[in-house]
PDB file of C-alpha atoms in Angstrom:
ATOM      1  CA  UNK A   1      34.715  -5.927  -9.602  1.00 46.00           C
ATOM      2  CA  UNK A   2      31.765  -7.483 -11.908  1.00 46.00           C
ATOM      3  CA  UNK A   3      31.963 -10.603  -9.559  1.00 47.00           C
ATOM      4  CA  UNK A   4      32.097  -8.802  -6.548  1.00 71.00           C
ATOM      5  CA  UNK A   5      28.720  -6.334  -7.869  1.00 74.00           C
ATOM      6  CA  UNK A   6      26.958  -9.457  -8.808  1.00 78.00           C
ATOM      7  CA  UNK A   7      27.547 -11.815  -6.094  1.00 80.00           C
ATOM      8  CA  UNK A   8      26.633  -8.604  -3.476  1.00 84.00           C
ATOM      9  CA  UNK A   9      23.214  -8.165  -5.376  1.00 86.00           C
ATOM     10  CA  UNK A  10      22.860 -12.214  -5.808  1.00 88.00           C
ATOM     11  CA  UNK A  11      23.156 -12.481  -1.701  1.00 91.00           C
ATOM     12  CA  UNK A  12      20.649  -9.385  -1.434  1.00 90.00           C
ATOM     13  CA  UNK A  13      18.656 -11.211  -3.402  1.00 91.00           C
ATOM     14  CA  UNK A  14      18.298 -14.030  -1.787  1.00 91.00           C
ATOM     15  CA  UNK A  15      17.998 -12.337   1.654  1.00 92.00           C
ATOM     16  CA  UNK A  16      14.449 -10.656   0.031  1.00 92.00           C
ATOM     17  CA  UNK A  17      12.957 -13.010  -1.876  1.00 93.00           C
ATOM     18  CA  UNK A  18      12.264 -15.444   1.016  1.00 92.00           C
ATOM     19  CA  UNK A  19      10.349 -12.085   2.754  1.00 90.00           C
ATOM     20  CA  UNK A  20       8.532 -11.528  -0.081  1.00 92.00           C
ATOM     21  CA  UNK A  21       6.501 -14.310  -0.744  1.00 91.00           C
ATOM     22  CA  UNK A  22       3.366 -13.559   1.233  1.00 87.00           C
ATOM     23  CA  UNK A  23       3.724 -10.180  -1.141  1.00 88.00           C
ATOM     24  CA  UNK A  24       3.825 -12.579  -4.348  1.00 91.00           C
ATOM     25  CA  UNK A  25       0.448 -14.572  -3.451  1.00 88.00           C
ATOM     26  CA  UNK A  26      -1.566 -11.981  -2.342  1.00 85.00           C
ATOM     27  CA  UNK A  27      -0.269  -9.340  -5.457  1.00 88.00           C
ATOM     28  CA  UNK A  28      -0.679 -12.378  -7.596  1.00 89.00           C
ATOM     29  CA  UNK A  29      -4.672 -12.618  -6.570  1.00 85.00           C
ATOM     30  CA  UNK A  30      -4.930  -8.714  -6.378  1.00 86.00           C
ATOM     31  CA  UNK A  31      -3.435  -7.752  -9.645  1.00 89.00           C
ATOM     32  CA  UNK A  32      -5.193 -10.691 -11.697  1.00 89.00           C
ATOM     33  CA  UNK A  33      -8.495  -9.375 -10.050  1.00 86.00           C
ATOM     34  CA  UNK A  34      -7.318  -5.998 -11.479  1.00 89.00           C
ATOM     35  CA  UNK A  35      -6.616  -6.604 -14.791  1.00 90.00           C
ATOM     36  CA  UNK A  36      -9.387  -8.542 -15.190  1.00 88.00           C
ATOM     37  CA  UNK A  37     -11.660  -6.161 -14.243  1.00 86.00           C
ATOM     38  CA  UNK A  38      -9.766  -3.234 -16.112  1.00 89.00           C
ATOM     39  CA  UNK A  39     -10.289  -5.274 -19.079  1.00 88.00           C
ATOM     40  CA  UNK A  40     -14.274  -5.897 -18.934  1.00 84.00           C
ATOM     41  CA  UNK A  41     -14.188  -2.147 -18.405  1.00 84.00           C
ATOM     42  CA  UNK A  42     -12.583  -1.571 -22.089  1.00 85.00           C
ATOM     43  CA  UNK A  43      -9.087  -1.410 -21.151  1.00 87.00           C
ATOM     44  CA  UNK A  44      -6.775  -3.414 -22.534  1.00 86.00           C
ATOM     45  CA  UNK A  45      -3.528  -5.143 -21.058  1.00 90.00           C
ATOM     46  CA  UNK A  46      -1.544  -2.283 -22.042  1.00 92.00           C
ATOM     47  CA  UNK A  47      -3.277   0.782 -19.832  1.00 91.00           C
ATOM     48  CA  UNK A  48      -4.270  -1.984 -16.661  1.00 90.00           C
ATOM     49  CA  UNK A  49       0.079  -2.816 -17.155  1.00 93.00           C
ATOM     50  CA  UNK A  50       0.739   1.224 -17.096  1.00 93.00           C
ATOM     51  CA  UNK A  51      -1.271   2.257 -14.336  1.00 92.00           C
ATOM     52  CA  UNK A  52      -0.059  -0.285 -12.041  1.00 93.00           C
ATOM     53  CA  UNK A  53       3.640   0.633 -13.284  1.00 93.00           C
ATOM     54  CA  UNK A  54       3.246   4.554 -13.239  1.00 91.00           C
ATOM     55  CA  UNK A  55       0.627   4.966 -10.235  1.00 88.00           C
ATOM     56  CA  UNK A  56       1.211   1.811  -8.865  1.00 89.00           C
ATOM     57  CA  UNK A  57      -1.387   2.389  -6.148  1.00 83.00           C
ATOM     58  CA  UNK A  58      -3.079  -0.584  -5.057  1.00 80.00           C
ATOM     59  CA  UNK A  59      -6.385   0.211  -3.719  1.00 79.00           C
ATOM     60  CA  UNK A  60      -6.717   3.773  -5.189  1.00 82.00           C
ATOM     61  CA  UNK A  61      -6.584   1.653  -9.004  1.00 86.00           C
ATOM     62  CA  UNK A  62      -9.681  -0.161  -7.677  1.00 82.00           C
ATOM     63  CA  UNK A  63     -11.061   3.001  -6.830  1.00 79.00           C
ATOM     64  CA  UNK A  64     -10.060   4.184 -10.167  1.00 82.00           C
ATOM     65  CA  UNK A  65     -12.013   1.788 -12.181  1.00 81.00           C
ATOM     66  CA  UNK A  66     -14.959   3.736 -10.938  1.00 77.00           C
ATOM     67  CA  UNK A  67     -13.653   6.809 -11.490  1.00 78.00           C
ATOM     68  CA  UNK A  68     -12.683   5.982 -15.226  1.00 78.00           C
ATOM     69  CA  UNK A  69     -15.744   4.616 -15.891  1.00 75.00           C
ATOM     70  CA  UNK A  70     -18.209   7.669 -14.868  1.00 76.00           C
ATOM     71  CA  UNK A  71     -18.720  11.118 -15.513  1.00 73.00           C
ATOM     72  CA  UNK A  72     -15.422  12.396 -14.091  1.00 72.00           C
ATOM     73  CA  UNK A  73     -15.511  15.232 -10.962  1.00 76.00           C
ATOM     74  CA  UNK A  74     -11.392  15.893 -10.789  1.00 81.00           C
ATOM     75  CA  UNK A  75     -12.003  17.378  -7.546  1.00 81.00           C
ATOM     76  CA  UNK A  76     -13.534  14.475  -6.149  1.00 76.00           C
ATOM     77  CA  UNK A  77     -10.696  12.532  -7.467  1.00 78.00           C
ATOM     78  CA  UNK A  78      -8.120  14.699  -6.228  1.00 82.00           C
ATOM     79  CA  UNK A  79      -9.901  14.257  -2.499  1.00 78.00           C
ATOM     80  CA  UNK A  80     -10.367  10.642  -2.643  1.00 76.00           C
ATOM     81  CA  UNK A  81      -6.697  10.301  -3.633  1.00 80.00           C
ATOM     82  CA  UNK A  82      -5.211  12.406  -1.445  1.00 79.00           C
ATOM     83  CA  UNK A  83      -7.036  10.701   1.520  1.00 74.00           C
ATOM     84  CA  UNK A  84      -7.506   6.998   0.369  1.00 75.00           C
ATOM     85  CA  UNK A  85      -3.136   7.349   0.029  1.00 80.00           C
ATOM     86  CA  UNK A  86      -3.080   9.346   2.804  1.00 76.00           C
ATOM     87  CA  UNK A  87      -1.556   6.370   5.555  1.00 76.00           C
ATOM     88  CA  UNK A  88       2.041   6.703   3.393  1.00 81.00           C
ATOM     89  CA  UNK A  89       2.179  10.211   5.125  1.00 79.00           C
ATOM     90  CA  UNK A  90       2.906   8.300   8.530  1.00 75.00           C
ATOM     91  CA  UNK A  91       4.631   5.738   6.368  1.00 78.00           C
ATOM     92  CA  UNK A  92       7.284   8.206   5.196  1.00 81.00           C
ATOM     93  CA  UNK A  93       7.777   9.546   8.690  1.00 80.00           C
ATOM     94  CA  UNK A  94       8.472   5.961  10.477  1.00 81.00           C
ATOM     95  CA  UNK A  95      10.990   5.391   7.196  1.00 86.00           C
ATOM     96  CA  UNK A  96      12.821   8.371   7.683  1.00 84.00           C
ATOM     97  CA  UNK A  97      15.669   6.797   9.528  1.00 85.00           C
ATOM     98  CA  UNK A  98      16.147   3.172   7.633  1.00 86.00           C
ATOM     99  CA  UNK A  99      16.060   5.272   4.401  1.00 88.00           C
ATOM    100  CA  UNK A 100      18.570   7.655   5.454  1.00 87.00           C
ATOM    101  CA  UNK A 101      22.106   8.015   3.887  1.00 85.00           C
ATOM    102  CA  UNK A 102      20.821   5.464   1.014  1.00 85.00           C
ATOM    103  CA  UNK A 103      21.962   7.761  -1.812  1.00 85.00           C
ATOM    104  CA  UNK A 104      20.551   7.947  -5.335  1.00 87.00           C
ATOM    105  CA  UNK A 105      18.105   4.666  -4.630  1.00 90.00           C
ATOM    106  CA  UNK A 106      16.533   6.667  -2.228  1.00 90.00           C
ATOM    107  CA  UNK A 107      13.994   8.210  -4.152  1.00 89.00           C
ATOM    108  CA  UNK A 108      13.130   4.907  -6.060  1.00 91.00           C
ATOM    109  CA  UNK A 109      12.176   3.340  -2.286  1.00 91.00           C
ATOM    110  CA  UNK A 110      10.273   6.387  -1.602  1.00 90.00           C
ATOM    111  CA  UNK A 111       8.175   6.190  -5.157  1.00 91.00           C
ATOM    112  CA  UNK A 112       7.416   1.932  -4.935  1.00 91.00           C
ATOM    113  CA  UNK A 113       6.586   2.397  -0.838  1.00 90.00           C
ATOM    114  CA  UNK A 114       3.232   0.479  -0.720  1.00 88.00           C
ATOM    115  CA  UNK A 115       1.202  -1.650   2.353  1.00 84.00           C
ATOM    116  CA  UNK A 116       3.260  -4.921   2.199  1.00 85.00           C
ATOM    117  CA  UNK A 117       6.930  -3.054   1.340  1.00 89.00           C
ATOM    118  CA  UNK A 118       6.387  -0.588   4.221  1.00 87.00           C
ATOM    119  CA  UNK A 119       5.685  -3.869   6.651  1.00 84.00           C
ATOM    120  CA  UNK A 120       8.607  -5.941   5.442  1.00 87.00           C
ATOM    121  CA  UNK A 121      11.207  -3.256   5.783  1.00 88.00           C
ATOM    122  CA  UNK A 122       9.726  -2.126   9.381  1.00 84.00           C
ATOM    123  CA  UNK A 123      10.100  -5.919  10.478  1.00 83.00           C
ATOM    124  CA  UNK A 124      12.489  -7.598   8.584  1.00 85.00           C
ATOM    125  CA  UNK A 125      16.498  -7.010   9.294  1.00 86.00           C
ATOM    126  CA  UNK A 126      18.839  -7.755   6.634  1.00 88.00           C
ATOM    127  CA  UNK A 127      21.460 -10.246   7.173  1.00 88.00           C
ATOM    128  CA  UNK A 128      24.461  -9.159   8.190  1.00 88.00           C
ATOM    129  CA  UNK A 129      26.706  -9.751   5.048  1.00 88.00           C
ATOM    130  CA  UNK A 130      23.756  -7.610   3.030  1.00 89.00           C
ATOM    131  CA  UNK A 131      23.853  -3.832   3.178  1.00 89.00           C
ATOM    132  CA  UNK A 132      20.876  -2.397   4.025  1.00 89.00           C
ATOM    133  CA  UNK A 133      20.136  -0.350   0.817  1.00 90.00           C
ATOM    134  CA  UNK A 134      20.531  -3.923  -1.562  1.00 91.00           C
ATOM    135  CA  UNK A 135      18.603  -5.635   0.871  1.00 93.00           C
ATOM    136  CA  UNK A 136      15.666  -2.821   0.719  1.00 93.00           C
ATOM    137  CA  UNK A 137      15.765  -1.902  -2.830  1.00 93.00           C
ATOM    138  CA  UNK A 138      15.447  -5.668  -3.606  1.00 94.00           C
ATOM    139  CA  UNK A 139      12.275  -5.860  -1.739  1.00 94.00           C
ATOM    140  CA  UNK A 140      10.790  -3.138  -3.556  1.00 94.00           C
ATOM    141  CA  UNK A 141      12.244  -4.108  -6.380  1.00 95.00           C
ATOM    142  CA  UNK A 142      10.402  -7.478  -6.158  1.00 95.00           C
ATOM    143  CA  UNK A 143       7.109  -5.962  -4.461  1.00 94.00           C
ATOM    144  CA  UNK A 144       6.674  -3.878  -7.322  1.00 96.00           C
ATOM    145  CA  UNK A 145       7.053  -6.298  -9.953  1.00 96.00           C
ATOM    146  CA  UNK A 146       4.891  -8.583  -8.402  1.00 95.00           C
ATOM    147  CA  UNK A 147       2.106  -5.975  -8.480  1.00 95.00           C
ATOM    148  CA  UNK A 148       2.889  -5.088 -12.336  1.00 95.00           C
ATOM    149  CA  UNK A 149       3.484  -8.705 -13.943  1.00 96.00           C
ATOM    150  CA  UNK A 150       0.264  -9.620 -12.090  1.00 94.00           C
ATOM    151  CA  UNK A 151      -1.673  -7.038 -13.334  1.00 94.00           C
ATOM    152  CA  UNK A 152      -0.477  -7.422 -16.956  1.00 94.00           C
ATOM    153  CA  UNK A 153      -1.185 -11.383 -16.553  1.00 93.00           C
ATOM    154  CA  UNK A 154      -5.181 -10.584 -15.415  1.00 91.00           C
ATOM    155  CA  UNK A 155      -5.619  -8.211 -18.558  1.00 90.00           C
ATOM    156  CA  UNK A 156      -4.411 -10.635 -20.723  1.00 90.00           C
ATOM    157  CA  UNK A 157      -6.632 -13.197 -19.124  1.00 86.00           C
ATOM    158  CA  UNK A 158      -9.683 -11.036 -19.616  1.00 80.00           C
ATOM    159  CA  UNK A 159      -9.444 -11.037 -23.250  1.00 77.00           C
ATOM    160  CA  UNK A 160     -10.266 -14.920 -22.827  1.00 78.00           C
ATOM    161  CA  UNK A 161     -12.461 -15.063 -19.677  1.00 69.00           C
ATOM    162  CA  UNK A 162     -16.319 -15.555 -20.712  1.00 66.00           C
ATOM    163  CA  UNK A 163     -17.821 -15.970 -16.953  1.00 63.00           C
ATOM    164  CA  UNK A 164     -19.285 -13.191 -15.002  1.00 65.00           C
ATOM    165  CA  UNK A 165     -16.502 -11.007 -13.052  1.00 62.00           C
ATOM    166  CA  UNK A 166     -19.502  -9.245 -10.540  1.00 65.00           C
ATOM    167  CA  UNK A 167     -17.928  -8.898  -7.481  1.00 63.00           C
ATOM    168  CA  UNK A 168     -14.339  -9.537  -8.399  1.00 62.00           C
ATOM    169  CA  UNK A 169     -13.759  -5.734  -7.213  1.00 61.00           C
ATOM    170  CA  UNK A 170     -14.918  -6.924  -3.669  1.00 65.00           C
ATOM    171  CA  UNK A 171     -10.999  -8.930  -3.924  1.00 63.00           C
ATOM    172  CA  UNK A 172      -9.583  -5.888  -1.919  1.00 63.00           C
ATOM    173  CA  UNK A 173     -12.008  -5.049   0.342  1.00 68.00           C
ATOM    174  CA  UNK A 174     -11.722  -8.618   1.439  1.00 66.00           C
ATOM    175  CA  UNK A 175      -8.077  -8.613   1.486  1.00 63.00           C
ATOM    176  CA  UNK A 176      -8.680  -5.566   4.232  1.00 66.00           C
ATOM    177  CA  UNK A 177     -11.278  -7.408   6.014  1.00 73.00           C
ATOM    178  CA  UNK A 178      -8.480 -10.193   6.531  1.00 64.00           C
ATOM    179  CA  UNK A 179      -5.882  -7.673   7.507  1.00 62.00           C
ATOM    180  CA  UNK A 180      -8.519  -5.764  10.264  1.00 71.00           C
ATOM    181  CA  UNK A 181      -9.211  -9.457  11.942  1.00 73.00           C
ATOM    182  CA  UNK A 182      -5.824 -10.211  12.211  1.00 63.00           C
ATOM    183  CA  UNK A 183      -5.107  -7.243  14.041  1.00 65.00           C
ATOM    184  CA  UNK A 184      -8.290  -7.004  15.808  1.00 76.00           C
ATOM    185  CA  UNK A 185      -6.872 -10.296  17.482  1.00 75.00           C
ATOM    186  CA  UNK A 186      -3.806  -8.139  18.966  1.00 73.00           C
ATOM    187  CA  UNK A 187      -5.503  -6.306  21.769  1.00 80.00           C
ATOM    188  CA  UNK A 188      -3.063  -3.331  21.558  1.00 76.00           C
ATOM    189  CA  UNK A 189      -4.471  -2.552  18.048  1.00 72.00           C
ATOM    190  CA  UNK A 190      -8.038  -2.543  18.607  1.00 80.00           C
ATOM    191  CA  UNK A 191      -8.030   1.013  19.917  1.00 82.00           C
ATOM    192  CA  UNK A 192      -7.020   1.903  16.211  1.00 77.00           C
ATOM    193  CA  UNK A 193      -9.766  -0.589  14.668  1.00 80.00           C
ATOM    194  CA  UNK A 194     -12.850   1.018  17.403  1.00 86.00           C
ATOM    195  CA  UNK A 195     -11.793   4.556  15.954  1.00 85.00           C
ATOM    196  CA  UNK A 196     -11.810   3.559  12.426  1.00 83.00           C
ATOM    197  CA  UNK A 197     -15.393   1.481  12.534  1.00 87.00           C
ATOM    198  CA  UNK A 198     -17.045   4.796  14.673  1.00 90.00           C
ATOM    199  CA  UNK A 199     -15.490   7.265  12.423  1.00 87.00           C
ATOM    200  CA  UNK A 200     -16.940   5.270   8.943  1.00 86.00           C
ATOM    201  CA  UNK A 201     -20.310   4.807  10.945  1.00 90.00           C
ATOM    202  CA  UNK A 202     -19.993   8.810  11.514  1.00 90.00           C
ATOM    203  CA  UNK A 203     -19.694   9.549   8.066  1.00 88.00           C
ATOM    204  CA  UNK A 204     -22.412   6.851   6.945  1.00 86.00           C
ATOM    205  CA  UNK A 205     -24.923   8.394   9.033  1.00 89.00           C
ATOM    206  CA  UNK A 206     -24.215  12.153   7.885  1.00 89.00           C
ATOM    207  CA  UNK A 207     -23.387  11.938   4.322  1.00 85.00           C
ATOM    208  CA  UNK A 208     -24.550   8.891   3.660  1.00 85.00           C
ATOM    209  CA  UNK A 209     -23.154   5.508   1.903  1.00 80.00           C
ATOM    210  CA  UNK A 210     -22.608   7.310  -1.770  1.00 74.00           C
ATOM    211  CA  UNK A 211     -20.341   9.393  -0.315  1.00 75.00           C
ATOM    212  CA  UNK A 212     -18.956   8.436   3.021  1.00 75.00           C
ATOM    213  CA  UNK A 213     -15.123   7.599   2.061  1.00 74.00           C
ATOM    214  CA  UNK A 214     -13.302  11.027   1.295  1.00 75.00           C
ATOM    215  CA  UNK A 215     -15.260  12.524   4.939  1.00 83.00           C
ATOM    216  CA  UNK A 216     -14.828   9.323   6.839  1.00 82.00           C
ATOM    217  CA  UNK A 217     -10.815   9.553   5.441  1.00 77.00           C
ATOM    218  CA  UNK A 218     -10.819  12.834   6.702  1.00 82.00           C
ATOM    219  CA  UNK A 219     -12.196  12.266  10.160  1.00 86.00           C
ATOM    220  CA  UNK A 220     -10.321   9.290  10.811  1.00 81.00           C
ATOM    221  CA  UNK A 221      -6.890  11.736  10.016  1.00 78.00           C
ATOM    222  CA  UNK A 222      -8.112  14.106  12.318  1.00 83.00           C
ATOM    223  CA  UNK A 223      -8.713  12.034  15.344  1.00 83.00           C
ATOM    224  CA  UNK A 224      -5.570  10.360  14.730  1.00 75.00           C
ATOM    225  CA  UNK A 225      -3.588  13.691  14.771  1.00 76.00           C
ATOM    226  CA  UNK A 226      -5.218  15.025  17.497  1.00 78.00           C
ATOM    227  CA  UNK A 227      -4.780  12.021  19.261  1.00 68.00           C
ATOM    228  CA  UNK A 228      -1.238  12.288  18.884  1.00 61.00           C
ATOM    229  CA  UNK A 229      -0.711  15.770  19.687  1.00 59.00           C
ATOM    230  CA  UNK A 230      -2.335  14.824  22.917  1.00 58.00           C
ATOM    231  CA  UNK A 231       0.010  12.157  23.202  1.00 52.00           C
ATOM    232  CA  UNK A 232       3.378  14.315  22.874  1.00 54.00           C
ATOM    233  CA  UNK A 233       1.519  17.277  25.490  1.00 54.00           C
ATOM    234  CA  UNK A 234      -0.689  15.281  27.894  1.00 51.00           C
ATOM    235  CA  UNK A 235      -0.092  18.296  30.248  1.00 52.00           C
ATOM    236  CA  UNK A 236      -3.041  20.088  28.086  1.00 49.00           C
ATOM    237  CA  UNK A 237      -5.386  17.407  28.505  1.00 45.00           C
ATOM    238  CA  UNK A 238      -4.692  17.375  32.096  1.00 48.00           C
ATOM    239  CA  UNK A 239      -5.257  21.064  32.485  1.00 47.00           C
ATOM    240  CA  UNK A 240      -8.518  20.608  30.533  1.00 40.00           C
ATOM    241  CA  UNK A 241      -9.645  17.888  32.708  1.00 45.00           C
TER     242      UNK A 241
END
């Protein structure tokens, strides 16, 4: 039975790691750039290493640096969470059937779901002599510590990095910039990119760049649900028109 447990989980293995590898360079980057910066911010390997494994939330910990580092609004916080996370909403739903009937590893999937792991297990079909729930949990398995080794290698860097880390938080945004181009270059997708650009430029022009994110979030939600209500009753818009 031992034999048979381990060679099932040594073939799942193997089936993820392949898939994960574009994960591994870009978390390796990413998490560096985190812990670095974490670090020059007074906090050590150990807190950088816990909020990656507890929250493990990817572009809300950049956000987070800022937030730890000034006065602290917990409302704002709140918001800017709820909306900067607010994608794994449509996430979940997509999921819904692939996670289904997965049993107690379930809610382990549901708790490491990030970017990358939600892309890989919408695209990539496990072989056929891997069950589905090895061959997922593995790539979260790996996803996740990918993000957390990474992170605790940057803060331990920091403690010996003397040159100037300015603009090492601008590692994300560019990351995103990357991702956008890439689909920008898929014409089916730019309908999602126009709405996002007018919706930010919306919220730049009324509240301004200090505090355009949680209100450009917010918009950008809303025209996506209304644009799919519209989408499951185009009767109403016809009776509008």
């Amino acid at each position: 039975m031992e034999q048979t447990t381990t060679g099932r989980w040594s073939r799942a293995f193997r089936a993820a790691f392949p898939a994960t590898i574009p994960v591994l360079t870009g978390f390796l980057c990413l998490g560096l750039a985190y812990g670095v910066l974490m670090e020059t911010k007074g906090y050590g390997p150990l807190w950088s290493t816990l909020m990656s494994a507890v929250a493990f939330g990817g572009s809300m910990q950049y956000v987070a640096i800022t937030l730890l580092t000034t006065a602290f609004d917990p409302l704002q916080a709140f918001l800017l969470s709820v909306m900067v996370n607010a994608r794994h909403i449509f996430y979940g739903l997509s999921l819904l059937d692939k996670y289904k009937g997965l049993g107690k590893v379930r809610g382990f999937l549901i708790y490491v779901l990030c970017d990358e792991t939600f892309s890989l297990v919408s695209t990539v079909e496990p072989p056929p002599e891997v069950e589905r729930r090895d061959f997922y949990l593995c790539v979260s398995l790996l996803d996740y510590s990918y993000w957390v080794v990474a992170t605790a290698l940057g803060g331990l860097l920091g403690n010996f990095l003397t040159f100037d880390t300015a603009g090492m938080d601008f590692a994300l945004t560019a990351l995103f910039v990357v991702l956008f181009l890439e689909q920008w270059s898929r014409r089916e997708n730019r309908p999602a990119g126009v709405i996002g650009i007018a919706c930010a430029a919306v919220s730049l022009a009324v509240v301004g760049a200090d505090n355009l994110v949680i209100p450009a979030m917010v918009l950008i939600l809303t025209v996506l649900l209304s644009g799919r209500k519209w989408l499951d009753h185009p009767e109403r818009g016809e009776e509008l028109g």
